[in-house]
Coordinates of C-alpha atoms in Angstrom, one line a residue:
Chain A
M1 CA 47.8 -29.2 37.5
A2 CA 45.8 -26.1 38.4
K3 CA 47.2 -24.5 35.3
H4 CA 45.8 -27.4 33.2
T5 CA 42.4 -27.2 34.8
H6 CA 42.3 -23.5 34.1
A7 CA 43.4 -24.1 30.5
A8 CA 40.8 -26.9 30.0
A9 CA 38.0 -24.7 31.5
V10 CA 39.0 -21.8 29.2
A11 CA 39.1 -24.1 26.2
I12 CA 35.6 -25.6 27.0
G13 CA 34.3 -22.1 27.6
A14 CA 35.7 -20.9 24.3
L15 CA 34.2 -23.9 22.5
L16 CA 30.8 -23.2 24.0
I17 CA 31.0 -19.5 23.1
G18 CA 32.2 -20.5 19.6
A19 CA 29.4 -22.9 19.1
F20 CA 26.9 -20.3 20.3
L21 CA 28.2 -17.7 17.9
A22 CA 28.4 -20.2 15.1
G23 CA 24.8 -21.2 15.7
R24 CA 23.9 -17.5 15.7
E25 CA 25.8 -16.9 12.5
T26 CA 24.9 -19.8 10.2
G27 CA 21.2 -19.8 10.9
A28 CA 21.4 -23.5 9.9
A29 CA 18.3 -24.2 12.0
W30 CA 15.5 -21.7 12.4
S31 CA 13.4 -21.7 15.5
K32 CA 9.6 -21.8 15.3
E33 CA 9.4 -18.1 16.0
E34 CA 12.1 -17.3 13.4
I35 CA 10.2 -19.3 10.8
A36 CA 7.0 -17.4 11.6
Q37 CA 9.1 -14.2 11.0
L38 CA 10.4 -15.5 7.7
E39 CA 6.8 -16.3 6.6
S40 CA 5.6 -12.8 7.6
L41 CA 8.3 -11.2 5.4
W42 CA 7.9 -13.6 2.4
I43 CA 6.3 -12.0 -0.7
G44 CA 3.7 -14.8 -0.8
S45 CA 2.3 -13.5 2.5
Q46 CA 1.4 -10.2 0.8
P47 CA -2.3 -9.5 1.4
P48 CA -4.5 -8.5 -1.6
L49 CA -3.9 -4.9 -2.7
P50 CA -6.2 -2.8 -0.5
A51 CA -9.2 -1.4 -2.4
D52 CA -9.2 2.4 -2.7
P53 CA -12.9 3.3 -2.3
S54 CA -12.0 7.0 -2.8
N55 CA -11.0 6.2 -6.4
R56 CA -13.8 4.4 -8.3
V57 CA -11.5 3.8 -11.3
A58 CA -8.5 2.5 -9.2
D59 CA -8.7 -0.9 -10.8
D60 CA -10.2 0.1 -14.2
P61 CA -7.7 -1.0 -17.0
R62 CA -8.8 1.9 -19.2
A63 CA -8.0 4.4 -16.4
G64 CA -4.6 2.6 -15.9
A65 CA -3.8 3.0 -19.6
F66 CA -4.8 6.7 -19.6
G67 CA -2.8 7.1 -16.3
Q68 CA 0.3 5.5 -18.0
A69 CA 0.1 8.0 -20.9
L70 CA -0.1 10.9 -18.4
F71 CA 2.7 9.4 -16.3
F72 CA 5.1 9.8 -19.2
D73 CA 3.7 13.1 -20.6
T74 CA 6.2 16.0 -20.2
R75 CA 3.5 18.5 -21.2
L76 CA 2.2 18.2 -17.7
S77 CA 4.8 20.7 -16.6
A78 CA 5.6 24.4 -16.8
N79 CA 8.6 23.9 -19.2
G80 CA 7.3 20.9 -21.1
Q81 CA 10.2 18.8 -19.9
V82 CA 9.0 17.2 -16.6
A83 CA 6.8 14.1 -16.4
C84 CA 6.2 11.9 -13.4
A85 CA 8.7 9.5 -15.1
T86 CA 11.4 12.2 -15.0
C87 CA 12.0 11.4 -11.3
H88 CA 10.2 8.1 -11.1
L89 CA 12.3 6.4 -13.8
P90 CA 10.9 3.0 -14.8
E91 CA 14.3 1.5 -15.4
R92 CA 15.5 2.6 -11.9
Q93 CA 12.6 1.2 -9.8
F94 CA 10.6 4.3 -10.5
Q95 CA 13.1 6.5 -8.5
D96 CA 16.0 8.7 -9.6
D97 CA 19.1 7.9 -7.5
R98 CA 19.4 11.5 -6.3
A99 CA 19.5 12.7 -2.7
R100 CA 16.7 15.1 -3.5
A101 CA 14.4 15.2 -6.6
R102 CA 15.1 17.6 -9.4
G103 CA 12.2 18.8 -11.5
I104 CA 11.7 22.4 -12.6
G105 CA 13.9 23.2 -9.6
D106 CA 15.4 21.4 -6.7
A107 CA 13.0 19.6 -4.3
T108 CA 13.7 19.1 -0.6
R109 CA 13.0 15.4 -0.4
R110 CA 14.2 12.1 -1.9
T111 CA 12.1 10.6 -4.7
M112 CA 10.2 7.6 -3.4
P113 CA 10.3 4.3 -5.3
L114 CA 6.8 3.3 -6.5
A115 CA 6.7 -0.5 -6.5
G116 CA 4.1 -1.8 -4.0
I117 CA 3.3 1.8 -3.0
A118 CA -0.4 1.2 -3.1
Q119 CA -0.2 -1.2 -0.1
G120 CA 0.0 1.8 2.3
A121 CA -2.6 4.3 3.6
W122 CA -0.4 7.4 3.5
F123 CA 1.7 8.9 0.8
F124 CA 4.9 11.0 0.6
W125 CA 7.6 10.7 3.3
D126 CA 5.4 12.6 5.7
G127 CA 2.0 11.1 4.7
R128 CA 0.5 14.5 3.8
K129 CA -1.7 12.7 1.3
D130 CA -4.2 9.9 2.1
S131 CA -4.6 8.3 -1.3
L132 CA -2.4 7.5 -4.3
W133 CA -4.5 9.7 -6.6
S134 CA -4.3 12.7 -4.3
Q135 CA -0.6 12.2 -4.0
A136 CA -0.2 12.3 -7.8
L137 CA -1.7 15.8 -7.8
G138 CA 0.8 17.3 -5.4
P139 CA 3.9 17.4 -7.6
L140 CA 2.0 18.7 -10.6
E141 CA 1.3 22.0 -8.8
N142 CA 4.6 22.1 -6.9
A143 CA 6.8 24.9 -8.2
M144 CA 10.0 22.8 -7.8
E145 CA 8.5 19.7 -9.5
H146 CA 6.2 20.0 -12.5
G147 CA 5.3 23.6 -11.8
T148 CA 2.1 23.5 -13.7
D149 CA -1.5 24.2 -12.5
R150 CA -4.9 22.6 -12.7
T151 CA -6.2 24.9 -15.4
R152 CA -3.3 24.0 -17.7
V153 CA -3.9 20.4 -16.9
L154 CA -7.6 20.7 -18.0
H155 CA -6.4 22.3 -21.3
L156 CA -3.9 19.5 -21.9
V157 CA -6.5 16.8 -21.3
R158 CA -9.0 18.6 -23.6
E159 CA -6.5 19.0 -26.4
H160 CA -4.5 15.8 -26.2
H161 CA -6.2 13.1 -24.1
R162 CA -9.9 13.9 -24.5
A163 CA -10.9 10.5 -26.0
S164 CA -9.0 8.5 -23.3
Y165 CA -10.5 10.7 -20.6
E166 CA -14.1 10.5 -21.8
A167 CA -13.9 6.7 -22.3
V168 CA -13.3 6.4 -18.5
F169 CA -15.1 9.4 -17.0
G170 CA -17.7 10.4 -19.6
P171 CA -18.0 13.8 -21.2
M172 CA -15.5 16.4 -20.1
P173 CA -17.3 19.2 -18.2
A174 CA -18.0 22.4 -20.1
T175 CA -16.5 25.6 -18.8
G176 CA -16.5 29.3 -19.7
P177 CA -13.2 30.7 -21.2
L178 CA -10.4 29.8 -18.9
P179 CA -7.1 31.7 -18.4
Q180 CA -3.8 29.8 -18.5
G181 CA -2.1 29.6 -15.1
A182 CA -5.1 29.8 -12.8
G183 CA -4.7 27.7 -9.7
P184 CA -4.8 28.0 -5.9
Q185 CA -1.1 26.9 -5.7
S186 CA 0.1 29.2 -8.5
D187 CA 1.9 32.6 -8.3
E188 CA 0.0 35.6 -7.1
A189 CA -1.5 36.4 -10.5
G190 CA -2.6 32.7 -11.0
R191 CA -4.2 32.7 -7.5
A192 CA -6.1 35.9 -8.3
A193 CA -7.3 34.4 -11.6
W194 CA -8.4 31.3 -9.8
R195 CA -10.4 33.3 -7.3
A196 CA -12.0 35.2 -10.1
L197 CA -13.4 32.1 -11.8
P198 CA -17.0 31.2 -11.2
E199 CA -17.5 28.4 -8.7
T200 CA -18.9 26.0 -11.4
D201 CA -15.7 26.4 -13.4
R202 CA -13.5 25.8 -10.4
V203 CA -15.4 22.6 -9.6
A204 CA -15.2 21.5 -13.2
I205 CA -11.4 22.1 -13.3
N206 CA -10.9 20.3 -9.9
T207 CA -13.0 17.4 -11.1
V208 CA -10.8 16.9 -14.2
F209 CA -7.7 17.4 -12.1
A210 CA -8.8 14.8 -9.5
N211 CA -9.6 12.4 -12.4
V212 CA -6.1 12.8 -13.8
G213 CA -4.8 11.8 -10.3
K214 CA -7.1 8.9 -10.2
S215 CA -5.9 7.6 -13.6
I216 CA -2.2 8.0 -12.7
A217 CA -3.0 6.1 -9.5
A218 CA -4.7 3.3 -11.5
Y219 CA -1.4 2.9 -13.4
E220 CA 0.8 3.1 -10.3
R221 CA -1.2 0.5 -8.5
R222 CA 0.1 -2.0 -11.0
I223 CA 3.8 -1.4 -10.2
R224 CA 4.9 -4.3 -8.0
F225 CA 7.8 -6.2 -6.7
A226 CA 8.5 -9.7 -8.0
P227 CA 10.1 -12.3 -5.7
S228 CA 13.7 -11.8 -4.6
R229 CA 16.3 -14.4 -3.7
F230 CA 15.2 -14.0 0.0
D231 CA 11.7 -14.9 -1.1
R232 CA 12.8 -18.1 -2.8
Y233 CA 14.9 -19.0 0.2
A234 CA 12.0 -18.3 2.6
E235 CA 9.7 -20.4 0.4
A236 CA 12.1 -23.3 0.6
V237 CA 12.4 -23.0 4.4
L238 CA 8.6 -22.8 4.8
S239 CA 8.0 -25.9 2.6
G240 CA 10.8 -27.8 4.4
S241 CA 12.7 -28.4 1.2
E242 CA 16.4 -27.8 0.5
P243 CA 16.9 -24.4 -1.1
G244 CA 17.8 -24.8 -4.8
A245 CA 20.6 -23.0 -6.6
E246 CA 18.4 -19.9 -7.1
A247 CA 17.4 -19.8 -3.5
Q248 CA 20.6 -20.2 -1.6
L249 CA 21.7 -17.7 1.0
T250 CA 25.3 -17.5 2.1
T251 CA 26.4 -17.9 5.7
D252 CA 26.8 -14.2 6.0
E253 CA 23.4 -13.5 4.4
R254 CA 21.7 -16.0 6.8
A255 CA 23.5 -14.4 9.7
G256 CA 22.3 -11.0 8.5
L257 CA 18.7 -12.3 8.3
K258 CA 19.0 -13.7 11.8
L259 CA 20.1 -10.3 13.1
F260 CA 17.4 -8.5 11.0
I261 CA 14.6 -10.5 12.7
G262 CA 16.5 -10.7 16.0
R263 CA 18.9 -8.6 17.9
A264 CA 19.1 -5.7 15.4
Q265 CA 15.3 -5.3 15.6
C266 CA 15.0 -4.1 12.1
V267 CA 11.8 -6.1 11.7
Q268 CA 10.1 -3.9 14.3
C269 CA 9.4 -1.3 11.6
H270 CA 10.5 -3.0 8.4
N271 CA 8.0 -5.8 8.8
G272 CA 5.5 -7.7 6.7
P273 CA 6.1 -8.6 3.0
S274 CA 6.5 -4.8 2.2
F275 CA 9.4 -4.8 4.7
S276 CA 7.7 -1.7 6.1
D277 CA 4.9 -1.0 8.6
L278 CA 4.0 1.9 6.3
H279 CA 3.9 4.3 9.3
F280 CA 5.9 7.1 10.7
H281 CA 9.0 7.0 12.9
N282 CA 11.6 9.4 14.2
T283 CA 14.9 7.6 13.8
G284 CA 17.2 10.5 14.5
V285 CA 18.1 11.2 10.9
P286 CA 20.2 14.3 10.7
A287 CA 18.7 17.5 9.2
V288 CA 20.1 18.8 5.9
K289 CA 22.0 22.1 6.2
N290 CA 20.4 25.0 4.2
L291 CA 17.0 23.3 3.8
P292 CA 13.9 24.7 5.4
A293 CA 13.0 23.3 8.8
D294 CA 11.3 20.0 8.3
E295 CA 9.0 18.6 11.0
G296 CA 8.0 15.5 9.0
R297 CA 4.7 13.9 9.9
A298 CA 3.9 16.5 12.6
Q299 CA 3.5 19.2 9.9
A300 CA 1.6 16.9 7.5
V301 CA -1.3 16.2 9.9
A302 CA -3.0 19.6 9.4
A303 CA -2.2 19.6 5.7
V304 CA -4.0 16.3 5.0
L305 CA -7.0 17.3 7.1
D306 CA -7.3 20.6 5.1
D307 CA -6.8 19.0 1.7
E308 CA -9.9 19.3 -0.6
F309 CA -8.6 16.1 -2.3
N310 CA -8.6 13.9 0.8
C311 CA -10.9 10.9 1.4
L312 CA -13.6 13.0 3.0
G313 CA -13.5 15.8 0.4
P314 CA -15.9 16.5 -2.5
Y315 CA -13.8 14.8 -5.1
S316 CA -13.5 11.5 -3.3
D317 CA -15.7 8.6 -4.3
A318 CA -15.7 7.1 -0.8
Q319 CA -18.4 7.2 1.8
P320 CA -17.2 8.9 5.0
S321 CA -17.3 5.5 6.8
Q322 CA -14.7 4.3 4.3
C323 CA -12.2 7.0 5.3
A324 CA -11.2 5.3 8.6
E325 CA -7.4 6.1 8.2
L326 CA -8.2 9.8 8.0
R327 CA -10.9 9.9 10.6
F328 CA -8.8 8.1 13.1
M329 CA -5.5 9.6 12.2
S330 CA -3.0 10.1 15.1
K331 CA -2.4 13.8 15.8
D332 CA 0.1 13.2 18.5
T333 CA 2.4 15.8 17.2
P334 CA 5.2 15.5 19.8
R335 CA 5.6 11.8 18.8
L336 CA 5.3 12.7 15.1
T337 CA 7.9 15.4 15.0
R338 CA 10.5 14.5 12.4
A339 CA 8.8 11.1 11.9
Y340 CA 8.9 9.8 8.3
K341 CA 7.4 6.8 6.6
A342 CA 9.5 3.7 6.9
P343 CA 10.4 2.9 3.3
T344 CA 10.2 -0.6 1.9
L345 CA 13.5 -2.4 2.0
R346 CA 12.8 -4.5 -1.1
N347 CA 15.5 -3.5 -3.6
V348 CA 17.1 -1.2 -1.1
A349 CA 20.7 -2.1 -2.0
L350 CA 20.0 -0.9 -5.6
R351 CA 19.0 2.6 -4.7
P352 CA 21.4 4.7 -2.6
P353 CA 21.3 7.4 -1.2
Y354 CA 19.1 6.8 1.8
M355 CA 16.6 8.5 4.1
H356 CA 14.0 11.2 3.3
A357 CA 16.5 13.7 2.0
G358 CA 19.3 11.3 0.9
Q359 CA 21.3 12.2 4.0
L360 CA 23.1 8.8 4.2
G361 CA 25.1 7.8 1.1
T362 CA 25.6 4.1 1.6
L363 CA 24.1 1.1 3.4
E364 CA 27.3 1.2 5.5
D365 CA 26.3 4.7 6.6
V366 CA 22.8 3.5 7.4
L367 CA 23.9 0.6 9.5
N368 CA 26.4 2.8 11.3
H369 CA 23.6 5.2 12.0
Y370 CA 21.3 2.5 13.5
S371 CA 24.2 1.1 15.5
R372 CA 25.0 4.5 17.1
A373 CA 21.4 5.8 17.3
P374 CA 22.3 9.5 17.6
P375 CA 19.8 11.9 19.2
A376 CA 17.2 13.4 16.8
P377 CA 17.7 17.0 15.7
A378 CA 14.1 17.6 16.8
G379 CA 11.6 15.4 18.6
R380 CA 12.8 12.1 20.0
S381 CA 14.4 9.2 18.2
E382 CA 12.7 5.8 18.7
L383 CA 16.1 4.1 18.4
E384 CA 18.3 2.6 21.0
P385 CA 22.0 2.1 20.2
L386 CA 22.4 -1.4 18.7
L387 CA 26.2 -1.4 19.0
L388 CA 26.6 -3.7 16.1
S389 CA 30.1 -5.0 15.3
R390 CA 31.6 -4.3 11.9
R391 CA 31.0 -7.9 11.1
E392 CA 27.4 -7.8 12.1
Q393 CA 26.9 -4.6 10.0
H394 CA 28.5 -6.4 7.0
Q395 CA 26.2 -9.4 7.6
L396 CA 23.1 -7.2 7.7
I397 CA 24.1 -5.5 4.4
A398 CA 24.7 -8.9 2.9
F399 CA 21.2 -9.9 3.8
L400 CA 19.7 -6.6 2.5
N401 CA 21.3 -7.5 -0.9
T402 CA 19.2 -10.6 -1.0
L403 CA 16.0 -8.5 -1.2
S404 CA 16.7 -7.3 -4.7
G405 CA 14.4 -8.5 -7.4
P406 CA 12.6 -7.3 -10.5
V407 CA 10.1 -4.5 -10.5
V408 CA 7.1 -5.4 -12.7
I409 CA 3.9 -4.1 -14.0
A410 CA 1.1 -6.4 -13.0
P411 CA -1.0 -7.4 -16.0
E412 CA -4.0 -5.1 -16.8
T413 CA -6.4 -8.0 -16.8
E414 CA -5.2 -9.2 -13.4
P415 CA -8.0 -8.9 -10.8
Q416 CA -6.4 -6.6 -8.1
T417 CA -7.5 -8.8 -5.3
L418 CA -5.5 -11.9 -6.1
Q419 CA -3.0 -13.1 -3.7
S420 CA 0.5 -12.4 -5.0
R421 CA 1.5 -16.0 -4.6
A422 CA -0.9 -16.8 -7.4
I423 CA 0.2 -14.0 -9.7
A424 CA 2.1 -14.8 -12.9
W425 CA 4.5 -11.9 -13.2
S426 CA 5.1 -10.2 -16.4
I427 CA 7.7 -7.6 -17.1
E428 CA 6.8 -4.7 -19.4
Chain B
M1 CA 55.8 -9.9 32.5
T2 CA 55.0 -11.8 29.4
Y3 CA 51.6 -13.2 28.4
S4 CA 51.4 -17.0 28.2
P5 CA 49.3 -18.6 25.5
V6 CA 46.9 -19.8 28.2
R7 CA 46.5 -16.2 29.5
R8 CA 46.0 -14.9 26.0
T9 CA 43.2 -17.5 25.4
A10 CA 41.7 -16.7 28.7
S11 CA 41.6 -13.0 28.0
A12 CA 40.2 -13.6 24.5
A13 CA 37.5 -15.8 26.0
T14 CA 36.7 -13.2 28.6
A15 CA 36.5 -10.5 25.9
L16 CA 34.2 -12.7 23.9
L17 CA 32.1 -13.6 26.8
S18 CA 31.7 -9.9 27.8
A19 CA 30.9 -9.1 24.2
V20 CA 28.1 -11.6 24.2
V21 CA 26.8 -10.4 27.6
F22 CA 27.0 -6.8 26.4
A23 CA 25.2 -7.6 23.2
G24 CA 22.5 -9.2 25.3
C25 CA 22.0 -5.9 27.2
T26 CA 21.0 -4.1 24.1
M27 CA 18.2 -6.5 23.3
L28 CA 14.5 -5.6 23.9
T29 CA 13.5 -6.0 27.5
P30 CA 11.4 -9.2 27.3
A31 CA 7.7 -9.0 28.0
P32 CA 6.8 -10.3 31.5
K33 CA 6.1 -14.0 31.4
D34 CA 2.9 -13.8 33.5
L35 CA 1.0 -11.4 31.2
D36 CA -2.8 -11.8 31.4
F37 CA -4.2 -12.0 27.9
S38 CA -7.8 -12.3 29.0
T39 CA -10.4 -10.5 26.9
S40 CA -12.4 -9.8 30.0
R41 CA -10.7 -7.8 32.7
S42 CA -11.5 -5.6 35.7
G43 CA -10.3 -2.0 36.1
E44 CA -7.4 -0.8 38.3
R45 CA -9.9 0.4 40.9
G46 CA -12.2 -2.6 40.5
I47 CA -15.3 -0.4 39.7
Y48 CA -15.9 -1.8 36.2
R49 CA -15.3 -4.9 34.2
A50 CA -14.9 -4.8 30.4
T51 CA -15.0 -7.4 27.7
I52 CA -13.4 -6.8 24.3
Q53 CA -14.6 -8.3 21.1
P54 CA -12.5 -7.4 18.0
D55 CA -14.4 -7.5 14.7
A56 CA -11.6 -9.6 13.2
S57 CA -10.0 -12.8 14.6
P58 CA -7.1 -13.1 14.9
I59 CA -6.5 -9.4 15.4
P60 CA -5.1 -8.2 12.0
L61 CA -1.8 -6.5 11.5
H62 CA -1.6 -3.4 9.4
R63 CA -5.3 -3.1 8.9
I64 CA -7.6 -0.6 10.6
H65 CA -10.6 -2.3 12.2
S66 CA -13.2 -2.0 15.0
W67 CA -13.9 -3.6 18.4
T68 CA -17.0 -3.9 20.5
V69 CA -16.4 -3.2 24.2
E70 CA -18.9 -4.3 26.8
L71 CA -18.8 -2.5 30.2
K72 CA -20.4 -3.8 33.4
D73 CA -20.3 -2.8 37.1
V74 CA -19.2 -5.1 39.9
A75 CA -22.8 -6.4 40.2
G76 CA -22.7 -7.4 36.5
R77 CA -25.1 -4.7 35.4
P78 CA -24.4 -3.0 32.0
V79 CA -23.0 0.5 32.3
D80 CA -24.4 2.9 29.7
A81 CA -23.7 6.6 29.3
A82 CA -20.0 6.1 30.1
H83 CA -17.4 8.4 28.6
I84 CA -14.5 6.2 27.4
E85 CA -11.1 7.1 26.2
V86 CA -9.1 4.6 24.2
D87 CA -5.3 4.4 24.0
G88 CA -2.7 1.8 23.1
D89 CA 1.0 1.3 23.7
M90 CA 3.9 -1.0 23.0
P91 CA 5.5 -1.1 26.4
Q92 CA 8.9 -2.3 25.0
H93 CA 9.0 0.5 22.4
R94 CA 9.0 4.3 22.3
H95 CA 5.7 4.5 20.5
G96 CA 2.0 3.7 20.8
L97 CA -0.7 3.1 18.2
P98 CA -0.3 4.6 14.7
T99 CA -4.0 5.7 14.9
R100 CA -6.2 7.4 17.4
P101 CA -9.2 5.1 18.0
R102 CA -12.3 6.3 19.8
V103 CA -15.8 5.2 20.8
T104 CA -18.1 6.2 17.9
E105 CA -21.4 4.7 19.1
A106 CA -23.1 3.5 22.3
L107 CA -24.9 0.3 21.2
G108 CA -26.9 -0.1 24.4
D109 CA -26.7 -2.8 27.1
G110 CA -23.3 -1.5 28.1
R111 CA -21.9 -2.1 24.7
Y112 CA -19.8 0.5 22.8
R113 CA -18.3 0.5 19.3
V114 CA -14.6 1.5 19.1
E115 CA -13.3 2.4 15.6
G116 CA -9.9 3.2 14.3
L117 CA -7.7 0.4 15.9
K118 CA -4.6 -0.5 14.0
F119 CA -1.5 -2.4 15.0
H120 CA 1.6 -2.0 12.8
M121 CA 4.0 -4.3 14.6
R122 CA 4.1 -7.8 15.9
G123 CA 4.7 -8.2 19.6
W124 CA 3.2 -7.1 23.0
W125 CA 0.6 -4.3 22.9
T126 CA -1.6 -2.9 25.6
V127 CA -4.9 -1.3 24.9
S128 CA -6.5 0.7 27.7
F129 CA -10.0 2.2 28.3
K130 CA -10.3 5.1 30.7
V131 CA -13.9 5.0 31.9
D132 CA -15.7 8.0 33.3
A133 CA -19.2 7.1 34.5
P134 CA -21.5 7.9 37.5
A135 CA -20.0 5.1 39.6
G136 CA -16.5 6.6 39.3
N137 CA -13.4 6.7 37.2
D138 CA -11.5 3.5 36.4
E139 CA -9.0 2.3 33.8
I140 CA -9.1 -1.2 32.3
T141 CA -6.0 -2.4 30.4
F142 CA -5.8 -5.4 28.0
N143 CA -2.7 -7.2 26.9
L144 CA -2.4 -8.4 23.3
M145 CA 0.3 -10.5 21.7
L146 CA 0.3 -10.0 18.0
R147 CA 2.1 -12.6 15.9

């Protein structure tokens, strides 16, 4: 008798646990809080693209067209073979599938995808640039990327893009005779040539260089994500309707979503419709052997403050009061050591390898990393071990696969302040 | 000794149960249930009382914005010429604010403009004001729940 009672109690217990786990897994019914989370992640909740007051042509279609031409122009490089599009491949979500970018030489970080990039306030993995236009200038003068210099850029615009430039910015500034290769980031001879130029010529060159960045940014601002299967599912849940064939999530995908917004806490940093808080976190990602020491955000703080192309600098179109992100930037370097920008998770399954230097090859590696939460090589990791089971990791990966969707170029005529839910997407 | 089916079920159920309990242990520590979300609060030492007024309502996520803070003494008189330091934290996480807000202007009548506030996560935040003024030092902390 006692044996039967024990057996019955165990059976009831097992059933209760089973029902609890099944409820957790199917996600058949979402709680009020979970529905609020789904809405916050839904692409329809995307706020209007933030204005960039430091770039007066950010939303000028002529600047966008000029920027698009520049984006694909390999003459913007030391060897005539590297354009922005060399690493930011349009057919590959504007990234290159490599662990670390390869331009003129081998770079030390992974190419970032560009869709939705203009939603954030900081650029590059470490946020060493505070605008998209200023970011676009960095690789041009980086010896491992385009390897060119601002004087060559001015020559190129004069010779090949003059009409497009002048249609947007007015007459190109006149200068005295300019040497090739002069620039503050160039080799020693180039730096000496730069210093020898009259101040008026340096300002003229910098102005054209900044305008090149502003035009490239005007193009890049139009690169957006279109809705994924997750978005269609979320839309159905939010409207209280049954998800149609195009909006279904499998049991595993729903279970992964439940983990994502619940126990696995992914949503803490990968939040909002960008699936990123667009700020910096140390998640204990391992260092890459044989690469220079990399302190992440901690070493970028001084760089962005010193940058003549920042929001407060002479080439910015903003009033100082409009540069709040830079003026109130956190400089808490111990917390920022090896902190890197949380990337968007939209289309994440389509672009291994992962992390700022491609340290983790697959999503399985990434989930394993978050599950274990190893100590950071420097600074302190924000992670706590999640101790996810293999099944849970599989479910999270299944969910991440539902975030894949088209990358589109928003129409030139589209006012940049429209809510994305009202946008008619077009693919170029 | 051989395992009976009942014993096997029992040990499987126990294993499951402990897995569930263990998983529960790795969850975020829940925010205290009795948090005070008042926008007007007294300092730890009871020297000052502050009232916060964010420029945007509800307080926005992911957007840098400003607050006005009004500072009074116990008698309800406005406190001007105070030095105020602003800080924010997510007590359940290993990080604070993504920005460094500060008082940028004394507006008079005990009112101060605080610029540079930004919240990049939903959940429980604290924002504290360390006040240094002639009547003494005090710290006033506000709780926010961002949804």
